[in-house]
XYZ file of C-alpha atoms in Angstrom:
697
model
C 32.343 87.712 -58.191
C 32.904 84.052 -58.254
C 30.877 82.758 -55.352
C 31.199 79.481 -53.536
C 27.784 78.428 -54.769
C 29.111 78.773 -58.346
C 31.876 76.366 -57.398
C 29.465 73.831 -55.962
C 27.200 74.060 -59.001
C 30.133 73.592 -61.293
C 31.263 70.559 -59.335
C 27.833 69.001 -59.529
C 27.637 69.690 -63.232
C 30.977 68.021 -63.749
C 29.918 64.939 -61.787
C 26.700 64.752 -63.754
C 28.568 64.867 -67.030
C 30.666 61.904 -65.808
C 27.564 59.706 -65.443
C 26.588 60.272 -61.838
C 22.943 60.880 -61.048
C 22.618 62.418 -57.647
C 19.308 63.336 -56.105
C 18.778 65.050 -52.813
C 16.119 63.222 -50.748
C 14.160 64.671 -47.841
C 15.324 63.720 -44.346
C 13.684 60.812 -42.459
C 11.204 62.294 -40.038
C 10.973 59.355 -37.573
C 12.890 59.286 -34.312
C 12.537 55.691 -33.098
C 13.933 53.343 -35.735
C 15.704 53.949 -39.020
C 14.539 50.727 -40.569
C 10.902 51.542 -41.082
C 10.774 52.247 -44.827
C 10.868 56.031 -44.554
C 13.326 58.081 -46.607
C 16.315 59.053 -44.493
C 17.671 61.706 -46.888
C 21.137 60.592 -48.024
C 22.800 61.955 -51.163
C 24.596 59.152 -52.900
C 24.618 57.733 -56.368
C 26.510 54.714 -57.558
C 25.941 55.561 -61.183
C 22.909 53.368 -61.755
C 20.345 54.962 -59.576
C 19.413 54.124 -55.983
C 20.506 50.474 -55.902
C 18.193 49.574 -58.688
C 20.646 47.082 -60.129
C 20.707 44.918 -56.963
C 24.461 45.247 -56.838
C 26.384 43.596 -54.071
C 28.488 46.539 -53.144
C 29.337 46.974 -49.517
C 28.168 50.404 -48.563
C 29.655 52.006 -45.511
C 26.593 54.098 -44.890
C 24.446 53.567 -41.874
C 21.190 54.301 -43.552
C 18.583 51.944 -44.956
C 19.024 50.369 -48.365
C 16.163 51.257 -50.602
C 17.107 48.872 -53.317
C 17.417 45.105 -53.164
C 21.180 44.907 -52.930
C 22.802 42.757 -50.298
C 25.309 45.265 -49.047
C 26.740 44.689 -45.618
C 25.360 47.057 -43.026
C 27.339 47.812 -39.931
C 24.611 47.489 -37.284
C 24.456 44.388 -35.098
C 20.892 43.132 -35.042
C 20.437 41.946 -38.633
C 16.816 41.183 -37.823
C 17.743 37.589 -36.878
C 16.346 37.680 -33.360
C 13.038 36.284 -32.176
C 11.745 39.587 -30.900
C 8.694 41.349 -32.149
C 9.763 44.894 -31.389
C 12.452 46.039 -33.860
C 12.714 46.027 -37.637
C 9.053 46.014 -38.442
C 9.851 46.328 -42.108
C 11.499 42.872 -42.036
C 14.564 44.005 -43.961
C 17.898 42.389 -43.247
C 19.996 45.467 -42.847
C 22.305 46.056 -39.945
C 21.579 49.467 -38.600
C 24.074 51.255 -36.452
C 21.401 53.006 -34.449
C 19.743 49.731 -33.196
C 20.300 50.817 -29.617
C 17.116 52.781 -30.084
C 14.984 49.638 -30.519
C 14.387 46.230 -28.904
C 17.050 43.749 -29.863
C 16.683 40.539 -27.730
C 15.042 38.969 -24.648
C 16.677 37.867 -21.409
C 15.612 36.581 -17.970
C 15.799 39.164 -15.192
C 14.494 38.508 -11.654
C 12.200 35.734 -12.899
C 10.597 37.699 -15.737
C 11.410 38.221 -19.436
C 12.958 41.624 -20.305
C 13.756 43.381 -23.604
C 17.333 44.483 -24.203
C 18.659 46.680 -26.981
C 21.766 45.785 -28.937
C 23.835 47.925 -26.652
C 22.785 45.806 -23.647
C 20.423 48.307 -22.096
C 17.435 46.780 -20.206
C 14.304 48.228 -21.806
C 11.816 46.673 -19.348
C 9.486 43.670 -18.991
C 8.349 41.953 -22.151
C 6.546 39.118 -20.306
C 5.760 38.682 -16.606
C 6.145 35.051 -15.537
C 3.488 33.724 -13.116
C 4.755 33.587 -9.572
C 3.337 30.082 -8.977
C 5.283 27.047 -10.250
C 7.039 28.925 -13.064
C 10.351 30.473 -13.967
C 12.083 32.210 -16.879
C 14.053 29.715 -18.935
C 15.650 30.303 -22.334
C 14.279 33.845 -22.552
C 10.703 32.604 -22.134
C 8.305 31.852 -19.272
C 8.175 28.099 -18.538
C 6.231 26.013 -15.987
C 8.386 24.085 -13.535
C 8.048 20.390 -12.735
C 4.860 18.896 -14.159
C 2.740 22.058 -13.964
C 1.013 23.451 -17.015
C -1.528 26.102 -18.078
C -1.193 29.883 -18.547
C -0.740 30.374 -14.812
C 1.197 27.127 -14.258
C -1.448 26.028 -11.745
C -2.670 22.795 -13.369
C -1.021 19.373 -13.335
C 0.006 18.093 -16.734
C -1.890 15.022 -18.012
C -0.810 11.908 -16.135
C 0.463 13.818 -13.092
C -1.223 14.533 -9.785
C -0.537 15.430 -6.178
C -0.122 18.669 -4.267
C 2.965 19.494 -6.343
C 2.144 17.376 -9.409
C 4.814 15.004 -8.217
C 3.005 11.681 -8.755
C 2.797 9.969 -12.125
C -0.551 8.171 -12.396
C -2.514 6.108 -14.858
C -6.237 5.770 -14.158
C -8.874 3.037 -14.451
C -12.642 3.326 -14.160
C -15.595 1.110 -14.994
C -16.761 1.894 -18.520
C -13.589 3.826 -19.314
C -11.836 4.193 -22.637
C -9.571 1.842 -24.525
C -5.860 1.742 -23.778
C -5.160 4.161 -26.632
C -6.563 6.964 -24.487
C -3.392 6.948 -22.453
C -5.256 6.414 -19.156
C -3.779 9.729 -17.982
C -6.807 11.326 -16.292
C -10.108 10.316 -14.737
C -11.950 11.502 -17.865
C -9.638 9.490 -20.132
C -9.283 6.541 -17.742
C -8.941 3.024 -19.120
C -11.840 0.639 -18.718
C -9.517 -2.325 -18.064
C -7.241 -2.353 -15.044
C -4.750 -4.338 -17.118
C -4.478 -1.515 -19.670
C -3.810 0.987 -16.898
C -1.103 -1.276 -15.446
C 0.562 -1.655 -18.836
C 0.502 2.111 -19.410
C 1.881 2.728 -15.919
C 4.686 0.210 -16.392
C 5.800 1.924 -19.599
C 6.000 5.340 -17.914
C 7.048 4.222 -14.428
C 3.787 5.415 -12.848
C 1.263 4.084 -10.346
C -2.370 3.115 -11.004
C -5.498 4.596 -9.373
C -8.673 2.514 -9.637
C -12.123 4.036 -9.299
C -14.757 2.309 -7.182
C -16.726 -0.384 -9.006
C -16.480 -4.006 -10.050
C -13.976 -5.000 -12.740
C -14.799 -8.456 -14.103
C -11.593 -10.236 -15.076
C -13.061 -13.061 -17.163
C -13.247 -11.892 -20.764
C -12.922 -15.021 -22.862
C -11.399 -17.841 -20.792
C -10.575 -19.058 -17.282
C -6.932 -18.251 -17.929
C -7.688 -14.503 -18.069
C -5.984 -12.632 -15.236
C -4.711 -9.232 -14.153
C -0.939 -9.398 -14.612
C 1.084 -7.200 -12.255
C 4.272 -5.346 -13.194
C 7.393 -5.158 -11.061
C 7.643 -1.954 -9.060
C 4.155 -0.751 -10.043
C 1.581 -0.009 -7.319
C -2.146 -0.399 -7.954
C -4.326 1.617 -5.582
C -8.076 1.233 -5.198
C -10.592 3.200 -3.159
C -11.167 6.288 -5.315
C -14.481 7.962 -6.108
C -13.049 9.073 -9.455
C -12.568 12.793 -8.862
C -9.563 12.866 -6.536
C -6.392 14.753 -7.340
C -4.732 13.934 -4.014
C -3.980 10.409 -2.831
C -4.957 11.301 0.737
C -8.527 11.969 -0.428
C -9.265 8.322 -1.220
C -11.632 6.342 1.051
C -11.234 2.595 0.658
C -14.241 1.814 2.860
C -16.652 4.092 1.014
C -15.253 3.320 -2.445
C -14.746 -0.398 -2.968
C -12.616 -1.166 -6.011
C -13.301 -4.836 -6.756
C -11.369 -7.192 -9.011
C -13.832 -10.035 -9.550
C -13.003 -13.399 -11.061
C -16.430 -13.785 -12.625
C -17.417 -12.979 -16.197
C -20.303 -10.840 -14.960
C -22.571 -10.543 -11.966
C -24.087 -13.950 -11.283
C -22.048 -15.714 -13.961
C -20.735 -19.198 -13.223
C -17.645 -18.546 -15.354
C -14.665 -17.820 -13.135
C -10.983 -17.282 -13.835
C -8.383 -19.490 -12.201
C -6.472 -16.613 -10.581
C -7.859 -13.088 -10.460
C -4.375 -11.582 -10.150
C -1.023 -12.987 -11.247
C 2.293 -11.629 -9.992
C 4.864 -9.882 -12.153
C 6.744 -12.005 -14.686
C 9.903 -9.879 -14.905
C 11.806 -7.373 -12.792
C 12.892 -7.405 -9.175
C 11.072 -4.514 -7.465
C 7.981 -5.508 -5.492
C 4.583 -4.894 -7.045
C 1.915 -3.433 -4.735
C -1.825 -4.047 -4.375
C -3.412 -1.500 -2.042
C -7.051 -0.778 -1.242
C -8.595 -3.461 -3.461
C -11.077 -6.281 -2.973
C -10.047 -9.454 -4.817
C -12.745 -12.083 -4.990
C -14.322 -14.849 -6.998
C -11.250 -16.678 -8.312
C -11.411 -20.459 -8.616
C -8.087 -22.183 -9.322
C -9.407 -25.707 -9.753
C -7.748 -26.561 -13.076
C -4.657 -28.636 -13.703
C -1.233 -27.364 -12.647
C -0.317 -24.554 -12.688
C -3.961 -23.439 -12.618
C -4.697 -25.235 -9.359
C -3.346 -22.786 -6.765
C -4.144 -19.232 -5.725
C -7.751 -18.346 -6.513
C -7.233 -14.653 -5.733
C -3.490 -14.242 -6.308
C -0.876 -16.495 -7.842
C 2.602 -15.110 -7.151
C 5.606 -17.129 -8.258
C 9.151 -15.810 -8.014
C 8.495 -12.063 -7.715
C 8.038 -9.939 -4.598
C 4.587 -8.594 -3.807
C 3.033 -6.410 -1.098
C -0.709 -6.646 -0.418
C -1.905 -3.766 1.752
C -5.349 -2.530 2.875
C -6.989 -5.265 0.799
C -9.851 -7.725 1.197
C -9.026 -11.164 -0.220
C -12.367 -12.912 0.093
C -14.532 -15.734 -1.261
C -11.936 -17.453 -3.432
C -11.179 -21.139 -3.843
C -8.506 -23.405 -5.265
C -7.362 -26.979 -5.135
C -4.720 -25.646 -2.713
C -4.104 -22.115 -1.543
C -7.712 -20.970 -1.787
C -6.797 -17.290 -1.561
C -3.086 -16.912 -2.349
C -0.212 -19.000 -3.668
C 3.305 -17.673 -3.013
C 6.333 -19.584 -4.302
C 9.663 -19.502 -6.078
C 11.657 -17.582 -3.483
C 9.293 -14.598 -3.556
C 8.626 -12.416 -0.522
C 4.920 -11.809 0.009
C 3.852 -9.195 2.557
C 0.236 -9.025 3.756
C -0.345 -5.758 5.646
C -3.520 -4.301 7.196
C -5.663 -6.684 5.189
C -8.502 -9.160 5.589
C -8.151 -12.679 4.195
C -11.495 -14.363 4.731
C -13.889 -17.108 3.681
C -11.463 -18.762 1.268
C -11.357 -22.526 0.697
C -8.954 -25.242 -0.357
C -11.308 -27.675 -2.063
C -8.944 -30.653 -2.251
C -5.603 -29.618 -0.807
C -3.863 -27.589 1.869
C -4.164 -23.923 2.828
C -7.644 -22.513 2.704
C -6.044 -19.077 2.964
C -2.372 -18.782 1.944
C -0.129 -21.500 0.497
C 3.551 -20.583 0.866
C 6.175 -22.928 -0.605
C 9.926 -22.284 -0.769
C 9.180 -18.604 -0.213
C 8.814 -15.948 2.482
C 5.469 -14.888 3.919
C 5.053 -11.945 6.310
C 1.599 -11.167 7.728
C 1.276 -7.963 9.754
C -1.692 -6.134 11.305
C -4.145 -8.355 9.449
C -7.120 -10.633 10.076
C -7.384 -14.158 8.655
C -10.858 -15.510 9.389
C -13.116 -18.326 8.162
C -10.512 -19.930 5.889
C -10.885 -23.683 5.561
C -9.095 -26.761 4.257
C -11.788 -29.217 5.267
C -11.196 -32.238 3.026
C -9.812 -35.147 5.059
C -6.034 -35.047 5.306
C -5.675 -31.391 4.296
C -3.693 -28.976 6.433
C -3.468 -25.302 7.193
C -6.832 -23.591 7.452
C -5.346 -20.103 7.338
C -1.717 -20.767 6.282
C 0.350 -23.680 5.040
C 4.112 -23.252 4.534
C 6.581 -25.844 3.318
C 9.712 -26.735 1.374
C 12.007 -24.529 3.415
C 9.704 -21.522 3.431
C 9.156 -19.145 6.329
C 6.082 -17.593 7.937
C 6.093 -14.555 10.219
C 2.833 -13.346 11.770
C 2.888 -10.058 13.716
C 0.091 -8.071 15.384
C -2.495 -10.168 13.585
C -5.510 -12.356 14.283
C -6.004 -15.924 13.014
C -9.619 -16.825 13.775
C -12.305 -19.456 13.292
C -10.508 -21.472 10.594
C -10.136 -25.214 10.059
C -7.303 -27.422 8.840
C -8.841 -30.874 8.663
C -5.663 -32.803 9.383
C -3.645 -30.186 11.269
C -3.131 -26.489 11.797
C -6.370 -24.566 11.642
C -4.168 -21.504 12.014
C -0.739 -22.447 10.662
C 0.711 -25.695 9.422
C 4.410 -25.833 8.592
C 6.494 -28.609 7.027
C 10.212 -27.821 7.005
C 9.264 -24.204 7.510
C 10.210 -21.489 9.967
C 7.255 -20.201 11.991
C 7.331 -16.974 13.998
C 4.228 -15.606 15.766
C 4.485 -12.314 17.653
C 1.856 -10.088 19.313
C -1.007 -12.058 17.774
C -4.260 -13.817 18.689
C -5.063 -17.364 17.540
C -8.620 -18.166 18.635
C -11.440 -20.502 17.627
C -9.294 -22.712 15.369
C -9.768 -26.432 14.724
C -7.830 -29.423 13.409
C -7.113 -33.062 14.146
C -3.467 -33.226 15.242
C -3.313 -29.565 16.246
C -5.779 -26.697 16.108
C -3.724 -23.499 16.178
C -0.197 -24.367 15.001
C 1.268 -27.622 13.744
C 4.940 -27.977 12.793
C 5.716 -31.216 11.028
C 8.902 -33.262 10.757
C 12.439 -32.552 11.863
C 12.135 -28.963 10.595
C 15.276 -28.896 8.523
C 15.815 -27.350 5.115
C 15.245 -23.761 6.217
C 17.836 -21.000 6.203
C 21.045 -22.383 7.658
C 19.611 -25.880 7.635
C 17.464 -25.388 10.742
C 14.064 -23.737 10.941
C 13.166 -21.028 13.437
C 10.272 -21.572 15.841
C 9.276 -18.598 18.000
C 6.010 -17.629 19.705
C 6.006 -14.380 21.699
C 3.384 -12.130 23.341
C 0.493 -14.087 21.830
C -2.784 -15.684 22.899
C -3.955 -19.208 22.037
C -7.527 -19.678 23.315
C -10.667 -21.645 22.576
C -9.028 -23.915 19.989
C -10.319 -27.485 19.552
C -8.474 -30.602 18.314
C -8.125 -34.298 18.925
C -4.473 -33.789 19.905
C -2.533 -30.676 20.982
C -5.274 -28.118 20.638
C -2.955 -25.105 20.762
C 0.476 -26.086 19.519
C 2.152 -29.262 18.349
C 5.709 -29.616 17.144
C 5.854 -33.126 15.779
C 8.925 -35.166 16.776
C 11.045 -32.051 16.720
C 14.715 -31.704 17.559
C 14.867 -28.021 16.577
C 15.263 -25.470 19.379
C 12.386 -23.075 19.724
C 11.138 -20.283 21.985
C 7.848 -19.500 23.677
C 7.752 -16.323 25.776
C 4.939 -14.369 27.429
C 2.134 -16.274 25.760
C -1.274 -17.100 27.234
C -2.888 -20.504 26.563
C -6.493 -20.910 27.775
C -9.219 -23.485 27.068
C -7.444 -25.258 24.233
C -9.455 -28.451 24.360
C -8.893 -31.998 23.153
C -11.969 -33.935 22.125
C -10.297 -37.343 22.465
C -7.571 -38.325 24.922
C -4.165 -37.094 23.927
C -1.763 -34.223 24.487
C -3.887 -31.168 25.174
C -2.714 -27.585 25.168
C 0.749 -28.274 23.803
C 2.856 -31.130 22.547
C 6.391 -29.971 21.938
C 9.923 -30.770 22.968
C 13.285 -29.098 23.046
C 11.783 -25.661 23.613
C 12.693 -22.783 25.899
C 9.446 -21.729 27.586
C 9.397 -18.585 29.741
C 6.687 -16.378 31.283
C 3.799 -18.499 29.938
C 0.280 -18.990 31.284
C -1.387 -22.304 30.392
C -4.732 -22.756 32.101
C -8.175 -24.355 31.960
C -8.325 -27.450 29.775
C -9.976 -30.853 29.989
C -6.765 -32.868 29.637
C -3.302 -32.362 31.090
C -2.300 -29.217 29.237
C 1.435 -29.670 28.805
C 3.215 -32.630 27.265
C 6.694 -32.867 25.827
C 7.277 -34.481 22.460
C 10.643 -35.115 20.856
C 12.545 -34.206 24.018
C 12.081 -32.249 27.209
C 11.553 -28.503 27.311
C 13.054 -25.992 29.701
C 10.073 -24.280 31.344
C 10.629 -21.396 33.795
C 8.665 -18.535 35.376
C 5.402 -19.901 34.028
C 1.968 -20.579 35.498
C 0.803 -23.987 34.265
C -2.212 -26.001 35.337
C -1.260 -29.646 35.794
C -3.280 -32.698 36.746
C -1.297 -32.465 39.956
C 1.733 -30.659 41.264
C 3.839 -27.910 39.693
C 5.683 -28.183 36.381
C 9.373 -28.636 37.170
C 11.446 -25.506 36.629
C 12.624 -22.285 38.259
C 9.900 -19.811 39.187
C 6.992 -21.965 37.987
C 3.498 -21.674 39.486
C 0.333 -23.755 39.465
C -2.254 -21.268 40.730
C -5.243 -19.529 39.175
C -3.750 -16.645 37.141
C -6.542 -14.289 38.171
C -7.848 -13.009 34.839
C -10.006 -9.874 34.744
C -13.046 -12.009 33.916
C -13.266 -15.755 33.558
C -16.714 -16.599 34.916
C -17.511 -20.228 35.602
C -21.229 -19.574 35.302
C -23.247 -17.928 32.564
C -23.202 -14.175 32.008
C -26.460 -14.351 30.094
C -28.675 -16.125 27.577
C -29.037 -15.364 23.869
C -32.543 -14.046 23.222
C -32.430 -14.586 19.437
C -30.636 -16.975 17.098
C -27.282 -15.485 16.037
C -26.979 -14.091 12.520
C -23.925 -13.814 10.291
C -22.972 -10.553 8.596
C -21.160 -11.603 5.414
C -19.854 -8.114 4.746
C -18.322 -7.759 8.209
C -17.309 -11.435 8.555
C -18.905 -11.344 11.995
C -21.607 -13.159 13.913
C -24.135 -10.978 15.729
C -25.136 -12.285 19.174
C -28.092 -10.627 20.887
C -29.161 -10.507 24.511
C -31.982 -7.997 24.731
C -31.791 -7.962 28.528
C -28.348 -6.319 28.560
C -27.244 -2.687 28.583
C -23.553 -2.883 27.823
C -21.722 0.404 27.221
C -21.063 0.679 23.499
C -17.634 -0.703 22.546
C -16.838 -1.862 26.088
C -16.464 -5.534 25.106
C -14.037 -5.055 22.191
C -10.960 -7.252 22.561
C -12.674 -9.680 24.944
C -14.024 -13.129 24.062
C -17.521 -14.537 23.564
C -17.653 -18.128 24.850
C -20.233 -20.864 25.374
C -21.083 -21.096 29.055
C -19.401 -24.285 30.253
C -15.627 -23.877 30.807
C -13.640 -26.496 28.944
C -16.492 -27.338 26.571
C -15.861 -28.297 22.964
C -16.905 -24.883 21.764
C -14.592 -22.680 19.717
C -14.196 -19.158 21.042
C -15.002 -15.886 19.273
C -12.974 -12.670 19.467
C -15.274 -9.674 20.033
C -14.790 -6.753 17.658
C -17.511 -4.389 18.898
C -20.790 -4.186 20.780
C -23.903 -2.101 21.307
C -26.097 -2.100 24.414
C -27.656 -5.472 23.513
C -25.577 -6.986 20.702
C -22.088 -8.403 20.341
C -20.198 -8.430 17.020
C -17.653 -11.255 17.033
C -15.302 -12.427 14.280
C -16.214 -15.553 12.339
C -19.258 -17.485 11.271
C -21.282 -19.300 13.898
C -22.126 -22.779 12.695
C -19.159 -22.978 10.343
C -17.099 -26.145 9.778
C -16.479 -28.138 12.972
C -18.593 -25.701 14.988
C -20.807 -28.092 16.917
C -23.302 -27.460 18.296
C -24.344 -24.364 16.407
C -25.244 -21.447 18.720
C -28.996 -20.808 18.911
C -31.462 -18.754 20.902
C -31.461 -19.839 24.536
C -27.719 -20.645 24.594
C -25.883 -19.540 27.721
C -22.699 -17.588 27.176
C -19.780 -16.020 29.031
C -17.705 -12.898 28.373
C -14.013 -13.572 29.058
C -11.156 -11.082 29.479
C -7.743 -12.774 29.715
C -5.863 -9.689 30.903
C -4.575 -9.933 34.460
C -6.798 -8.670 37.241
C -5.687 -6.989 40.422
C -4.123 -9.451 42.841
C -3.043 -11.904 40.113
C -0.084 -14.056 41.196
C 1.360 -13.576 37.686
C 2.085 -9.881 38.358
C 5.837 -9.157 38.750
C 6.531 -12.898 38.611
C 8.228 -13.142 35.205
C 11.774 -13.211 33.930
C 12.151 -9.678 32.593
C 15.198 -10.579 30.487
C 13.103 -12.932 28.345
C 10.081 -10.620 28.117
C 9.438 -8.186 25.256
C 9.409 -4.519 26.272
C 5.749 -4.084 25.256
C 2.766 -6.333 25.910
C 0.147 -7.580 23.430
C -1.771 -4.287 23.601
C 1.402 -2.274 23.014
C 1.648 -1.121 26.628
C 5.049 -1.025 28.380
C 5.996 -3.754 30.795
C 7.024 -2.477 34.229
C 7.534 -3.217 37.905
C 4.238 -2.764 39.768
C 5.264 -0.920 42.947
C 2.330 -2.288 44.922
C 3.201 -5.959 44.360
C 5.835 -8.105 46.052
C 8.361 -9.109 43.410
C 8.837 -12.810 42.789
C 10.378 -12.680 39.332
C 13.833 -11.863 38.071
C 15.737 -10.449 35.131
C 16.257 -7.082 33.447
C 14.028 -5.134 33.448
C 12.976 -6.621 36.766
C 9.702 -8.167 37.684
C 7.365 -7.804 34.726
C 4.246 -9.993 34.429
C 3.685 -13.533 33.192
C 1.506 -13.896 30.109
C 0.685 -11.863 27.015
C -0.684 -8.830 28.880
C 0.958 -6.644 31.489
C -1.341 -5.582 34.308
C -2.064 -1.854 33.793
């Protein structure tokens, strides 16, 4: 019988005789992936053996190619993906059963998942950290400026709670600029290098505590600022958060000397930006030791020379600098300079004006700051603390100008063709010839709009000494000005002449002017309109609506001594304060802050001191006892008084002001109001507030 197997054998024999070599291979035993090098058991022959000739035929089979031909497989993965799961044998075939193996990666719910070629999610390939990370481009990536395996570390050059702040660092003994200055460990040793690196990247600069000597090879060396870049001092050198800095414990000092004790000093320790429009910032730094005594332009601004570019100086100490003019700072060229929460002290103009700040054809704003012991003492020089001219403007708010001398005029402020605005400030213990506290010279034209602004509000002028106009003099002025709610006390002329004030053409409202050796109020350049003010005259009452001539009833203004100094006063150079001691006292600690320490005799030629603090037996008062024009120098055995110029109960100045002209808050920041227990004698809206700088509380 002819069986089917005979037919099959005959067919195979016939094919063999035609040149076909067909071998039956065992079946592939794996179950996960066909492309693993195992024999999958197909029965094909192309006439030359199993693809031994590397032909390029396009097989339609779905099984692996044993030979080296480049036939086109029908599966989709082609081993071109970046996964590590499928196709371990690294062949390039396209298997139709790739659904059984990993094919590609995708982001699912924040993590990386495997997918097969049929789109089936095969589970998590990589779990992204939950903190500051996300799945991007089929891989885990840190967000923002985070880095590290867990995305919990700021990348180099970034800091802050969310790595949001770009910083370049400086520390004493740090590396060269090539380090990048991008961490405390790789910080630059030169502040200039850190500034340059920050300017390139648009960052800020953090400066570790220590002294950075600016002189390297010549007096022209300086730290050059960059527009829009802030330089912050006050760091211990380990901080990652800005809020952790402590500018009192960690003094970052830019010193003009070559080294400690060196006589070599740069002209200007810091120079403003040379390009750009955004304001540079200096914050939390001490700038000292500059000496701009060269020829122009190296003759102005011992600490800072800023010409034509805006600058903010905040939380800084600008101390012990000198220059021909502008001992501490020179601001010019239309720039706006802001001094905020800073101390400008013990600076000197050695042969020109402005012991502290020289401002010409520019804008100066001083807020919440102390200017003390700044002197322009050479004959004819002006502006102990500030000189402004050539159409510039000066605004002083919530600040203290103390114990400074302008030899010719303006121990506090001298202005020539300059706007002057003083608000909520104290000007005490100042000295000059033509005026001690403020002197405004000339017809005051050339400012914005052709006329300068003169305004003095909510401020105290006390214990200032001059030959003429001890508090305020506006020289031959025709410019309108305003004085409101100011207190003038013991501004004393040494020689006969206008005493507390010499000014004309002003609107004067709600002012106290009391206790002086010469008639305290004289007009100059025209009459002033004075109303609702309490003014001591040689006789009579100053003409004007609501004016008084009675004792204003201060909290304390003793006419006899409060005590006697038991030791000679000492000067604390770090605090810029004189320490007065009376070992017989037992004052409550801090109870005298904001009051005044005064030589015993009212109206004497002694300059007052503003008290900063006290213990049971000592008083700490701003300024150096025995400084320029301080005669006689306080010594042991000197009688003294403690004065408080706030209004006491029963003062006739209570509810006697024009409320329309008064600011809403007094000098201490307290609201002005109608005292219900006092008969109202004032006017305005709000009604019946108090005369003077302080509202009775």
